[in-house]
Amino acid sequence: MWGHSFYESASRLLRQHPSVSKLLVVVTVSGGGLAAFHETTPVHTVYADSVQEDQIAKKKKVVVLGTGWAGVSFLKNLKSSNYDVEVVSPKNYFLFTPLLPSVTCGTVEARSIVEPIRCITKKKGLEVQFREAVCHKIDPKKKKVYCRSTQDTNLGGKHGEFSVDYDYLIIAMGAQSNTFNTPGVEQYAHFLKGIEDAMKIRQSVINCFERASLPCVSEEERKNILHFVCVGGGPAGVEFAAELHDFVKEDLAKLYPSVIDRVQITVIEASDHILNMFDKRITAFAEQKFSRDGIDVKTGSMVVKVTDKELSTKERATGKVSHLPYGMVLWATGIGPRPEVIDFMKQIGQSNRRVLATDEWLRVEGCDGVYALGDCATINQRRVMEDIVEIFRKADTDKSGTLNLEEFQEIMDDLVERYPQLELHLKSKQMRNIDELLEKSWQNPTAEVDIETFKSALSQADSQMKNLPATAQVAAQQGAYLANCFNRMEECEKYPEGPLRFRGVGRHCFQPFRYKHFGMFAPLGGEQTAAHLPGDWVSIGHSTQWLWYSVYASKLVSWRTRVLVVSDWGRRFVFGRDSSRL
C-alpha cells in the first residue's frame, strides 16, 4: 500500500508539473546506481488513470451560455467539483455594464471595466473550459448546443462550427436592444449594450465636433451636427445624457469654443416622465435639473422613423408628427430577445412570450435540465388561486372539509414561501401575517372556515404579482442562487429543504428564488446622483454621488478593475476627459 501511494503521488506531481520530470534523479535501492528521467511526457500509473476516468465519468456536464452578469455570477459562486463546466460566449470577457455610459465620454476607459473570463475561472480552482463562439441553436431533445466560432477564418474546413453535449444547460445570453421595428433604427442609431457600442459613441461625439468646426459648414448644418438625441428616458438614456452634458461643459467647451453654443441635447421618452421606474421625487428632481442644464426633455413622444439626417416623432396625445435633425442619435428604449432564444422558445412551445418563462427555481418550463436567468428570461410566478383547492386539501389534515386556526398555521410558512405575492399583499393591507386575513372568521379560536371563505380571503393576493426588472442586480442574484443550488444538489435531493408540494407529495428540493432589492442609482451629472434605497429611502445630491462611487467600485469584479476605474476617476478630476478620436 505504501508503494502504491508513493507512485500515485509521484504520478500526480509529474502530471501537474511536467518540467519536474526533466530534473528528477532517483537513486535505485538495489544497485545503488542512478536512474535519470528526461521525458517531457508525465509518468502515469494504470491505477491512477482508471480512478481519474471514473471520476470524470461521474461528473455531470454543465454548459453555460453567456458571460454577462448572470453567467459570471454563477461561475464565481460555483464551488462543487462534481461538474464538468464549459462556457460558450462570443465575448471572452465580463463587462461591468453600469459604467458603460461613462465610457462613452471618456470618464472611464474601456479596458478598465472588462475582466477576461479565463482570469475569473482560473481563480476558482475548478476545471472550466471556455469557447469563444456564438450559440446559434439549442436542441433540447438531443441535449446539444450548436456553436459557431466568432473568428472570420476558416477553421478545419467547417467555418469553426461544433456542437456541445450537456446534462445541464444554463442560458444566460442576455438580450438585445429592442427597436420595435422602427424604420431606420438599425442603420442610423447607436446602441449601448456592449463595450464596442460605447467606443463607437465616443468616436461619433468627437466626429460631430470636428465636422462642426470645419469652415465649409454652414450655421444651420453646424447646429444640426451638434444636436445629440437620446431616445429613451430610462436609466441608461438619462445617464448618457448627463455624462454627455458634463463632457461638453467641462472639457469640450475649452477645446471647441467657437461651436459650443450650438450644442443641444434632447431626451425623447414615450411615457409621461423620465426615470418612471424610480420614486416620483427622483423623477421630478431629474426633470428639473435637466431643464436647468439646458437638456431638452420631450415626454409623451414616440420615434416613428429614423433617417441619416433626421428622426420623426409622433406626439402620443395629439398624433402630431415632427421632424428633428440630428448629428448623433442613441437608441436606449428597452430590450428584446435574441434570435437564438426566439428559435428555442418556438421549439418548446413558448413562441407567444417575449422572453423565456421559468419557474421559481429558474428551470425553463417544458424542458428537462435547462435553466434560464438574466435578461433573457422571466419567472412565471405560480398563482395562489390556481392551487387554492390543493392548498385547502393539504391543510385539511383531518379531512373534515373545513379548516381550523391550528391546521392553517401548520402550512402558513410554506404558503408564504411558495407564493411571495402573499407577503406583498399583506404589506399592502398593512397586516402582520395571514392570520389577520381570516380574523373575521376566526374571532372565535374554535371556529372553522370552509373553502369558499378561504378562497375569498386569498383571492386578491395574485394582484400583487410583478415581473422582476431586467437589471444587473437581478441577474447577479439569480446566478449566485443557481450556483448555490448546484453546490448542494446531492444533499438537497436526499434531504429536501424547500416548501411543501401542494400538488404532490413531500417537499421541493430547494427554496425558490427570492430577489432582494438593494436600491437603484441614477447619476444626473454635475457630481449629483439620485438613489432609491430599500425602505423607500430617497437620497439626492453630491453626497449620494460619493455613495455611488463607493458602491460601484466595490461591485467591480476584481481588484485590477477597481484600481483602474478609481484611477480613471482620479485622472478625470485632475486632467479632464480625453477628447482624442481613438
Coordinates of C-alpha atoms in Angstrom, one line a residue:
M1 CA 0.0 0.0 0.0
W2 CA 2.8 2.4 0.8
G3 CA 4.4 1.7 -2.6
H4 CA 1.1 2.2 -4.4
S5 CA 0.5 5.5 -2.5
F6 CA 4.0 6.7 -3.4
Y7 CA 3.7 6.0 -7.1
E8 CA 0.2 7.6 -7.2
S9 CA 1.5 10.8 -5.5
A10 CA 4.5 10.9 -7.8
S11 CA 2.3 10.4 -10.9
R12 CA 0.1 13.3 -9.8
L13 CA 3.1 15.5 -9.2
L14 CA 4.5 14.8 -12.7
R15 CA 1.2 15.4 -14.4
Q16 CA 0.8 18.8 -12.7
H17 CA 4.4 19.8 -13.2
P18 CA 5.9 18.2 -16.3
S19 CA 9.1 20.1 -16.1
V20 CA 10.0 18.2 -12.9
S21 CA 10.5 15.0 -15.0
K22 CA 13.5 16.7 -16.7
L23 CA 15.3 17.2 -13.4
L24 CA 14.3 14.2 -11.4
V25 CA 17.1 11.8 -10.4
V26 CA 16.3 8.7 -8.4
V27 CA 18.8 6.5 -6.6
T28 CA 17.9 2.9 -7.0
V29 CA 17.8 0.9 -3.8
S30 CA 19.0 -2.4 -5.2
G31 CA 22.2 -1.5 -7.0
G32 CA 23.0 2.0 -5.8
G33 CA 23.0 3.2 -9.4
L34 CA 21.4 6.3 -10.8
A35 CA 18.3 6.4 -13.0
A36 CA 17.6 9.7 -14.6
F37 CA 14.3 10.5 -16.2
H38 CA 14.4 13.1 -19.1
E39 CA 10.9 12.6 -20.5
T40 CA 8.6 15.5 -21.2
T41 CA 5.5 13.2 -21.0
P42 CA 4.4 12.7 -17.4
V43 CA 4.5 9.3 -15.9
H44 CA 1.1 7.7 -15.3
T45 CA 0.1 4.6 -13.4
V46 CA -2.7 2.4 -14.7
Y47 CA -4.5 2.6 -11.4
A48 CA -4.4 6.5 -11.2
D49 CA -5.7 6.8 -14.8
S50 CA -8.6 4.4 -14.1
V51 CA -9.6 6.3 -11.0
Q52 CA -9.4 9.6 -12.8
E53 CA -11.5 8.3 -15.7
D54 CA -14.1 7.0 -13.2
Q55 CA -14.3 10.4 -11.6
I56 CA -14.7 12.2 -14.9
A57 CA -17.4 9.7 -16.0
K58 CA -19.4 10.6 -12.8
K59 CA -19.3 14.3 -13.5
K60 CA -22.3 16.0 -15.0
K61 CA -21.7 18.3 -18.0
V62 CA -22.8 21.9 -17.3
V63 CA -22.9 24.2 -20.3
V64 CA -23.2 28.0 -19.6
L65 CA -24.2 30.2 -22.5
G66 CA -23.1 33.8 -21.9
T67 CA -20.6 35.7 -19.8
G68 CA -22.8 38.5 -18.6
W69 CA -23.9 39.2 -15.0
A70 CA -25.9 36.0 -14.6
G71 CA -23.3 33.7 -16.2
V72 CA -20.3 35.1 -14.4
S73 CA -22.2 35.2 -11.1
F74 CA -22.9 31.5 -11.5
L75 CA -19.2 30.7 -12.3
K76 CA -17.9 32.8 -9.4
N77 CA -20.2 31.1 -6.8
L78 CA -19.9 27.5 -8.1
K79 CA -17.8 25.6 -5.6
S80 CA -18.7 21.9 -6.2
S81 CA -16.2 19.9 -8.2
N82 CA -18.9 17.4 -9.3
Y83 CA -19.4 19.1 -12.6
D84 CA -17.6 19.5 -15.9
V85 CA -18.2 23.1 -16.8
E86 CA -18.0 24.5 -20.3
V87 CA -18.7 28.2 -21.1
V88 CA -19.7 29.4 -24.6
S89 CA -19.8 33.1 -25.4
P90 CA -18.9 35.4 -28.2
K91 CA -17.1 37.6 -25.6
N92 CA -14.1 36.3 -23.8
Y93 CA -14.6 38.9 -21.0
F94 CA -17.1 40.1 -18.4
L95 CA -18.3 43.7 -18.8
F96 CA -19.3 45.9 -15.9
T97 CA -22.3 47.4 -17.8
P98 CA -23.4 50.1 -15.2
L99 CA -20.3 52.1 -16.2
L100 CA -20.9 51.9 -20.0
P101 CA -22.3 55.5 -20.1
S102 CA -19.0 56.7 -18.5
V103 CA -17.0 55.0 -21.3
T104 CA -19.0 56.9 -24.0
C105 CA -17.5 60.2 -22.8
G106 CA -14.0 59.2 -21.6
T107 CA -14.8 59.4 -17.9
V108 CA -13.7 55.8 -17.7
E109 CA -11.5 53.9 -20.1
A110 CA -13.0 50.8 -21.9
R111 CA -10.4 48.3 -20.6
S112 CA -11.0 49.4 -17.0
I113 CA -14.4 47.8 -16.9
V114 CA -13.7 44.4 -18.5
E115 CA -12.2 41.3 -17.0
P116 CA -11.1 38.3 -19.0
I117 CA -13.3 35.2 -18.4
R118 CA -10.2 33.0 -18.1
C119 CA -8.9 35.1 -15.3
I120 CA -12.2 34.8 -13.4
T121 CA -12.4 31.0 -13.8
K122 CA -8.7 30.5 -13.1
K123 CA -9.1 31.9 -9.6
K124 CA -11.9 29.4 -8.9
G125 CA -9.6 26.4 -8.9
L126 CA -12.2 24.4 -10.8
E127 CA -11.9 22.9 -14.3
V128 CA -13.8 25.3 -16.5
Q129 CA -13.4 25.3 -20.3
F130 CA -14.2 28.4 -22.3
R131 CA -15.1 28.5 -26.0
E132 CA -15.3 31.9 -27.8
A133 CA -18.2 31.2 -30.1
V134 CA -21.8 32.0 -30.8
C135 CA -24.5 29.5 -29.9
H136 CA -26.9 29.6 -32.9
K137 CA -29.1 26.7 -32.0
I138 CA -30.2 24.7 -28.9
D139 CA -31.6 21.2 -29.4
P140 CA -33.3 20.2 -26.1
K141 CA -34.3 16.7 -27.4
K142 CA -30.7 15.7 -28.1
K143 CA -29.3 17.9 -25.3
K144 CA -26.9 19.6 -27.6
V145 CA -26.0 23.2 -28.4
Y146 CA -24.7 24.1 -31.8
C147 CA -22.0 26.8 -31.9
R148 CA -20.0 28.8 -34.5
S149 CA -16.7 30.5 -33.9
T150 CA -16.6 34.3 -33.9
Q151 CA -13.3 34.2 -35.9
D152 CA -13.6 35.0 -39.6
T153 CA -11.1 32.5 -40.7
N154 CA -12.0 29.0 -42.0
L155 CA -11.3 26.6 -39.2
G156 CA -10.9 23.0 -40.1
G157 CA -13.0 23.4 -43.3
K158 CA -16.1 23.8 -41.2
H159 CA -16.0 27.6 -40.5
G160 CA -15.5 26.9 -36.8
E161 CA -18.8 25.1 -36.2
F162 CA -19.1 22.5 -33.5
S163 CA -21.6 21.1 -31.0
V164 CA -21.5 20.6 -27.3
D165 CA -23.4 18.0 -25.3
Y166 CA -24.9 18.8 -21.9
D167 CA -26.6 17.4 -18.9
Y168 CA -27.5 20.8 -17.5
L169 CA -27.8 23.9 -19.7
I170 CA -27.7 27.4 -18.3
I171 CA -29.0 30.0 -20.7
A172 CA -27.6 33.4 -19.7
M173 CA -27.3 35.0 -23.1
G174 CA -28.8 38.4 -22.1
A175 CA -30.9 40.4 -24.6
Q176 CA -30.5 42.8 -27.5
S177 CA -31.8 46.3 -28.0
N178 CA -35.5 46.4 -28.9
T179 CA -36.1 48.7 -32.0
F180 CA -39.9 48.0 -32.0
N181 CA -39.4 47.6 -35.8
T182 CA -38.9 51.3 -36.2
P183 CA -37.6 52.1 -39.7
G184 CA -34.0 53.2 -39.9
V185 CA -33.0 52.5 -36.3
E186 CA -30.7 49.6 -37.2
Q187 CA -29.0 51.6 -39.9
Y188 CA -28.5 55.0 -38.3
A189 CA -28.9 54.8 -34.5
H190 CA -26.3 53.9 -31.9
F191 CA -27.0 51.3 -29.2
L192 CA -25.4 51.0 -25.8
K193 CA -25.2 47.3 -25.0
G194 CA -21.5 46.4 -25.3
I195 CA -18.1 47.9 -25.0
E196 CA -17.8 48.3 -28.8
D197 CA -21.0 50.4 -28.7
A198 CA -19.6 52.7 -26.1
M199 CA -16.4 53.3 -28.1
K200 CA -18.3 54.0 -31.3
I201 CA -20.4 56.6 -29.5
R202 CA -17.3 58.2 -28.1
Q203 CA -15.8 58.4 -31.6
S204 CA -19.1 59.7 -33.0
V205 CA -19.3 62.5 -30.5
I206 CA -15.8 63.7 -31.3
N207 CA -16.5 63.4 -35.0
C208 CA -19.5 65.7 -34.7
F209 CA -17.4 68.4 -33.0
E210 CA -14.7 68.1 -35.6
R211 CA -17.1 68.3 -38.5
A212 CA -18.9 71.2 -37.0
S213 CA -15.5 73.0 -36.7
L214 CA -14.8 73.0 -40.4
P215 CA -15.1 76.4 -42.1
C216 CA -17.1 75.0 -45.0
V217 CA -20.0 74.0 -42.8
S218 CA -23.0 76.4 -42.7
E219 CA -24.5 77.6 -39.4
E220 CA -27.7 75.6 -40.0
E221 CA -25.6 72.4 -40.7
R222 CA -23.4 73.1 -37.7
K223 CA -26.5 73.3 -35.4
N224 CA -27.8 70.0 -36.8
I225 CA -24.5 68.3 -36.4
L226 CA -24.2 69.2 -32.8
H227 CA -27.7 68.0 -31.9
F228 CA -27.4 64.9 -29.8
V229 CA -30.6 62.9 -29.4
C230 CA -31.2 60.1 -26.8
V231 CA -34.3 58.0 -27.4
G232 CA -35.4 56.5 -24.1
G233 CA -35.7 58.1 -20.7
G234 CA -34.7 55.1 -18.6
P235 CA -31.5 54.9 -16.5
A236 CA -29.2 54.2 -19.5
G237 CA -30.5 57.1 -21.6
V238 CA -30.6 59.6 -18.7
E239 CA -27.1 58.7 -17.5
F240 CA -25.7 59.1 -21.1
A241 CA -27.4 62.5 -21.5
A242 CA -25.9 63.6 -18.1
E243 CA -22.4 62.3 -19.0
L244 CA -22.5 64.0 -22.4
H245 CA -23.6 67.3 -20.8
D246 CA -20.7 67.2 -18.4
F247 CA -18.2 66.2 -21.1
V248 CA -19.4 69.2 -23.2
K249 CA -19.4 71.8 -20.4
E250 CA -16.2 70.7 -18.6
D251 CA -13.9 69.6 -21.4
L252 CA -15.1 70.2 -25.0
A253 CA -16.1 73.8 -24.2
K254 CA -12.4 74.6 -23.7
L255 CA -11.4 72.8 -26.9
Y256 CA -14.2 73.9 -29.3
P257 CA -15.1 77.4 -28.0
S258 CA -16.4 78.6 -31.4
V259 CA -19.1 75.9 -31.7
I260 CA -20.0 75.2 -28.1
D261 CA -23.1 77.5 -28.2
R262 CA -24.7 75.3 -30.9
V263 CA -24.7 72.1 -28.8
Q264 CA -28.1 70.8 -28.0
I265 CA -29.0 67.6 -26.1
T266 CA -32.5 66.1 -26.3
V267 CA -34.1 63.2 -24.5
I268 CA -37.2 61.7 -26.0
E269 CA -39.5 59.5 -23.8
A270 CA -42.7 57.8 -24.8
S271 CA -44.2 57.9 -21.3
D272 CA -45.1 61.0 -19.3
H273 CA -41.9 61.1 -17.3
I274 CA -38.3 60.1 -17.5
L275 CA -37.0 57.5 -14.9
N276 CA -40.6 56.4 -14.4
M277 CA -39.3 53.2 -12.5
F278 CA -37.9 55.4 -9.7
D279 CA -39.6 57.3 -7.0
K280 CA -41.6 60.4 -8.1
R281 CA -39.3 62.6 -6.1
I282 CA -36.3 61.4 -8.1
T283 CA -38.3 61.8 -11.4
A284 CA -39.2 65.4 -10.5
F285 CA -35.7 66.3 -9.5
A286 CA -34.2 64.8 -12.6
E287 CA -36.5 66.7 -14.9
Q288 CA -35.9 70.0 -13.1
K289 CA -32.1 69.5 -13.2
F290 CA -32.1 68.7 -16.9
S291 CA -34.2 71.8 -17.5
R292 CA -31.7 73.9 -15.6
D293 CA -28.8 72.3 -17.5
G294 CA -30.4 73.1 -20.9
I295 CA -31.2 69.4 -21.7
D296 CA -34.5 69.3 -23.6
V297 CA -36.8 66.5 -22.4
K298 CA -39.6 65.6 -24.7
T299 CA -42.1 63.3 -22.9
G300 CA -45.2 61.7 -24.5
S301 CA -43.4 61.4 -27.9
M302 CA -42.6 58.3 -29.9
V303 CA -40.0 58.0 -32.6
V304 CA -41.6 56.5 -35.7
K305 CA -38.8 56.8 -38.2
V306 CA -35.0 57.5 -38.4
T307 CA -33.1 58.6 -41.5
D308 CA -29.5 59.5 -41.9
K309 CA -30.1 63.2 -41.0
E310 CA -33.3 63.4 -39.0
L311 CA -35.8 61.5 -37.0
S312 CA -39.6 61.7 -37.0
T313 CA -41.5 61.8 -33.7
K314 CA -45.2 61.4 -33.0
E315 CA -46.9 63.0 -30.0
R316 CA -49.0 60.4 -28.2
A317 CA -51.7 62.8 -27.1
T318 CA -52.3 64.7 -30.4
G319 CA -50.8 62.5 -33.1
K320 CA -48.8 65.4 -34.4
V321 CA -45.6 64.3 -36.3
S322 CA -42.4 66.4 -36.0
H323 CA -39.0 66.1 -37.7
L324 CA -35.8 66.6 -35.7
P325 CA -32.4 67.0 -37.5
Y326 CA -29.6 65.4 -35.5
G327 CA -25.9 64.7 -35.6
M328 CA -26.0 61.6 -33.4
V329 CA -28.8 59.5 -32.0
L330 CA -28.7 56.9 -29.2
W331 CA -31.4 54.3 -29.0
A332 CA -32.0 53.2 -25.4
T333 CA -35.7 52.2 -25.3
G334 CA -35.6 48.7 -23.9
I335 CA -34.5 45.2 -24.7
G336 CA -35.8 42.2 -26.7
P337 CA -34.9 38.5 -27.1
R338 CA -32.1 37.3 -29.2
P339 CA -32.8 35.3 -32.4
E340 CA -31.4 32.1 -30.9
V341 CA -33.6 32.4 -27.9
I342 CA -36.7 33.1 -30.1
D343 CA -35.9 29.9 -32.0
F344 CA -35.6 27.9 -28.8
M345 CA -38.8 29.3 -27.5
K346 CA -40.6 28.1 -30.6
Q347 CA -39.2 24.6 -30.1
I348 CA -40.6 24.4 -26.6
G349 CA -43.9 26.0 -27.2
Q350 CA -43.3 29.5 -25.8
S351 CA -43.5 31.4 -29.0
N352 CA -46.2 33.6 -27.6
R353 CA -44.0 35.1 -25.0
R354 CA -41.5 38.0 -25.0
V355 CA -38.8 36.1 -23.0
L356 CA -38.2 32.6 -21.8
A357 CA -40.6 31.6 -19.0
T358 CA -39.1 29.8 -15.9
D359 CA -40.5 28.6 -12.7
E360 CA -39.4 29.9 -9.3
W361 CA -36.3 27.6 -9.4
L362 CA -35.2 29.2 -12.7
R363 CA -36.0 26.0 -14.6
V364 CA -37.3 26.6 -18.2
E365 CA -40.9 25.4 -18.4
G366 CA -41.2 22.4 -20.6
C367 CA -37.5 21.5 -20.6
D368 CA -35.6 19.0 -18.5
G369 CA -32.2 20.2 -17.2
V370 CA -32.4 23.6 -18.8
Y371 CA -32.2 26.8 -16.7
A372 CA -32.5 30.4 -17.9
L373 CA -31.6 33.6 -16.0
G374 CA -30.8 37.2 -16.5
D375 CA -32.4 39.4 -19.2
C376 CA -33.3 36.5 -21.5
A377 CA -35.9 35.1 -19.0
T378 CA -38.6 35.9 -16.6
I379 CA -40.0 34.0 -13.6
N380 CA -43.6 32.8 -14.3
Q381 CA -44.8 33.0 -10.7
R382 CA -47.4 30.5 -9.7
R383 CA -50.8 31.9 -8.8
V384 CA -52.4 31.2 -5.4
M385 CA -55.8 30.7 -7.0
E386 CA -54.5 28.0 -9.4
D387 CA -53.7 25.8 -6.4
I388 CA -56.3 27.0 -3.9
V389 CA -58.2 23.7 -3.8
E390 CA -55.0 21.7 -3.3
I391 CA -53.8 24.1 -0.6
F392 CA -57.0 23.7 1.2
R393 CA -56.8 19.9 1.0
K394 CA -53.2 19.8 2.2
A395 CA -54.1 21.9 5.2
D396 CA -57.3 19.9 6.0
T397 CA -55.4 17.1 7.8
D398 CA -58.5 15.7 9.5
K399 CA -60.5 15.6 6.1
S400 CA -63.4 17.5 7.8
G401 CA -64.0 19.8 4.8
T402 CA -63.2 22.9 7.0
L403 CA -60.0 24.5 8.4
N404 CA -59.4 25.5 12.0
L405 CA -56.8 28.0 13.0
E406 CA -54.3 25.3 14.1
E407 CA -54.5 23.5 10.8
F408 CA -53.9 26.7 8.8
Q409 CA -51.0 27.8 11.0
E410 CA -49.2 24.5 10.1
I411 CA -48.9 25.4 6.4
M412 CA -48.7 29.2 6.8
D413 CA -44.9 29.4 6.5
D414 CA -44.9 27.1 3.5
L415 CA -47.7 29.1 1.9
V416 CA -45.8 32.4 2.1
E417 CA -42.6 30.8 1.0
R418 CA -44.2 29.3 -2.1
Y419 CA -46.3 32.3 -3.1
P420 CA -44.3 35.5 -2.4
Q421 CA -47.3 37.6 -3.6
L422 CA -49.0 36.8 -0.3
E423 CA -46.3 38.7 1.6
L424 CA -46.7 41.7 -0.7
H425 CA -50.5 41.5 -0.3
L426 CA -50.1 41.6 3.5
K427 CA -47.9 44.7 3.3
S428 CA -50.3 46.5 1.0
K429 CA -53.1 45.8 3.6
Q430 CA -50.7 46.7 6.4
M431 CA -51.1 43.3 8.1
R432 CA -48.5 41.4 10.0
N433 CA -49.4 37.9 8.9
I434 CA -52.0 35.8 7.1
D435 CA -53.9 35.2 10.3
E436 CA -55.3 38.7 10.1
L437 CA -56.7 38.0 6.6
L438 CA -59.0 35.4 8.3
E439 CA -59.5 37.1 11.6
K440 CA -63.2 37.8 10.9
S441 CA -63.8 34.1 10.5
W442 CA -61.6 33.2 13.4
Q443 CA -62.7 35.7 16.0
N444 CA -63.6 32.5 18.0
P445 CA -60.4 30.3 18.1
T446 CA -62.7 27.2 17.9
A447 CA -64.4 28.4 14.7
E448 CA -63.6 26.8 11.3
V449 CA -63.8 28.1 7.7
D450 CA -64.9 26.4 4.6
I451 CA -63.2 26.5 1.2
E452 CA -65.3 29.4 -0.1
T453 CA -64.2 31.6 2.9
F454 CA -60.6 30.5 2.3
K455 CA -60.8 31.5 -1.4
S456 CA -62.3 34.8 -0.6
A457 CA -59.6 35.7 1.9
L458 CA -56.8 34.9 -0.6
S459 CA -58.4 36.0 -3.8
Q460 CA -56.7 39.4 -4.0
A461 CA -53.2 38.2 -3.3
D462 CA -52.4 37.4 -7.0
S463 CA -52.9 41.1 -7.9
Q464 CA -49.6 41.8 -6.3
M465 CA -47.6 39.7 -8.7
K466 CA -44.9 41.6 -10.5
N467 CA -42.2 40.7 -13.0
L468 CA -38.6 41.3 -11.9
P469 CA -36.8 44.2 -13.7
A470 CA -34.2 43.4 -16.3
T471 CA -31.2 44.7 -14.3
A472 CA -27.7 43.6 -13.5
Q473 CA -28.7 43.3 -9.8
V474 CA -31.4 40.7 -10.6
A475 CA -29.1 38.7 -12.9
A476 CA -26.3 38.6 -10.4
Q477 CA -28.6 37.3 -7.6
Q478 CA -30.0 34.6 -9.9
G479 CA -26.6 33.4 -10.9
A480 CA -25.5 33.2 -7.2
Y481 CA -28.7 31.4 -6.3
L482 CA -28.4 28.8 -9.0
A483 CA -24.8 28.1 -8.2
N484 CA -25.7 27.5 -4.6
C485 CA -28.4 25.0 -5.8
F486 CA -25.8 23.2 -7.9
N487 CA -23.3 23.2 -4.9
R488 CA -25.9 21.4 -2.7
M489 CA -27.8 19.4 -5.3
E490 CA -26.9 15.9 -4.0
E491 CA -27.6 16.9 -0.4
C492 CA -30.9 18.5 -1.1
E493 CA -32.1 15.7 -3.3
K494 CA -31.7 13.4 -0.2
Y495 CA -32.9 15.9 2.3
P496 CA -35.3 18.5 0.6
E497 CA -35.4 21.9 2.2
G498 CA -38.0 23.7 0.1
P499 CA -41.7 24.4 0.7
L500 CA -44.4 21.7 0.6
R501 CA -45.5 20.4 -2.7
F502 CA -49.2 21.4 -2.7
R503 CA -49.8 19.4 -5.9
G504 CA -47.7 16.4 -4.9
V505 CA -46.0 14.6 -2.1
G506 CA -43.1 15.8 0.0
R507 CA -41.2 19.0 -0.3
H508 CA -39.4 20.8 -3.1
C509 CA -35.6 20.2 -3.1
F510 CA -34.7 23.9 -2.8
Q511 CA -36.1 27.2 -1.6
P512 CA -37.5 29.1 -4.5
F513 CA -35.5 32.1 -5.8
R514 CA -36.3 35.4 -4.0
Y515 CA -35.0 38.7 -5.3
K516 CA -33.7 41.2 -2.6
H517 CA -33.7 44.8 -3.8
F518 CA -30.7 46.8 -2.7
G519 CA -31.6 50.0 -4.3
M520 CA -31.1 51.9 -7.6
F521 CA -28.8 54.8 -8.7
A522 CA -29.4 57.4 -11.3
P523 CA -26.3 59.7 -12.0
L524 CA -27.7 63.1 -13.2
G525 CA -24.4 64.9 -13.9
G526 CA -22.7 67.7 -12.2
E527 CA -21.5 65.3 -9.5
Q528 CA -25.0 64.7 -8.4
T529 CA -26.7 61.3 -8.2
A530 CA -30.2 60.2 -7.1
A531 CA -30.6 56.9 -5.2
H532 CA -33.8 55.0 -4.4
L533 CA -32.7 52.8 -1.4
P534 CA -34.5 49.9 0.4
G535 CA -37.2 51.1 2.9
D536 CA -38.4 53.7 0.4
W537 CA -35.4 56.0 1.2
V538 CA -34.6 58.6 -1.4
S539 CA -31.2 60.4 -1.4
I540 CA -30.2 63.1 -3.9
G541 CA -27.2 65.3 -4.2
H542 CA -23.4 65.4 -4.0
S543 CA -23.1 63.0 -1.1
T544 CA -25.1 60.4 -3.0
Q545 CA -22.5 60.7 -5.8
W546 CA -19.8 59.6 -3.4
L547 CA -22.0 56.7 -2.3
W548 CA -22.4 55.8 -6.0
Y549 CA -18.6 55.8 -6.4
S550 CA -18.2 53.6 -3.3
V551 CA -20.8 51.0 -4.3
Y552 CA -19.7 50.7 -7.9
A553 CA -16.1 50.4 -7.0
S554 CA -16.9 47.6 -4.6
K555 CA -19.1 45.8 -7.1
L556 CA -16.3 45.6 -9.8
V557 CA -15.3 42.0 -10.4
S558 CA -11.6 42.2 -9.5
W559 CA -9.0 44.3 -7.7
R560 CA -7.4 45.1 -11.1
T561 CA -10.6 46.7 -12.4
R562 CA -11.2 48.5 -9.1
V563 CA -7.7 50.1 -9.3
L564 CA -8.2 51.0 -12.9
V565 CA -11.6 52.6 -12.5
V566 CA -10.7 54.6 -9.4
S567 CA -7.5 55.8 -11.2
D568 CA -9.7 56.8 -14.2
W569 CA -11.9 58.8 -11.9
G570 CA -8.9 60.5 -10.3
R571 CA -7.3 61.2 -13.7
R572 CA -10.6 62.9 -14.8
F573 CA -10.6 65.1 -11.7
V574 CA -7.1 66.3 -12.3
F575 CA -6.6 66.3 -16.1
G576 CA -10.2 66.1 -17.5
R577 CA -11.5 63.7 -20.1
D578 CA -9.6 62.6 -23.1
S579 CA -11.1 64.0 -26.4
S580 CA -8.9 62.2 -28.9
R581 CA -10.8 60.3 -31.5
L582 CA -9.5 56.7 -30.8

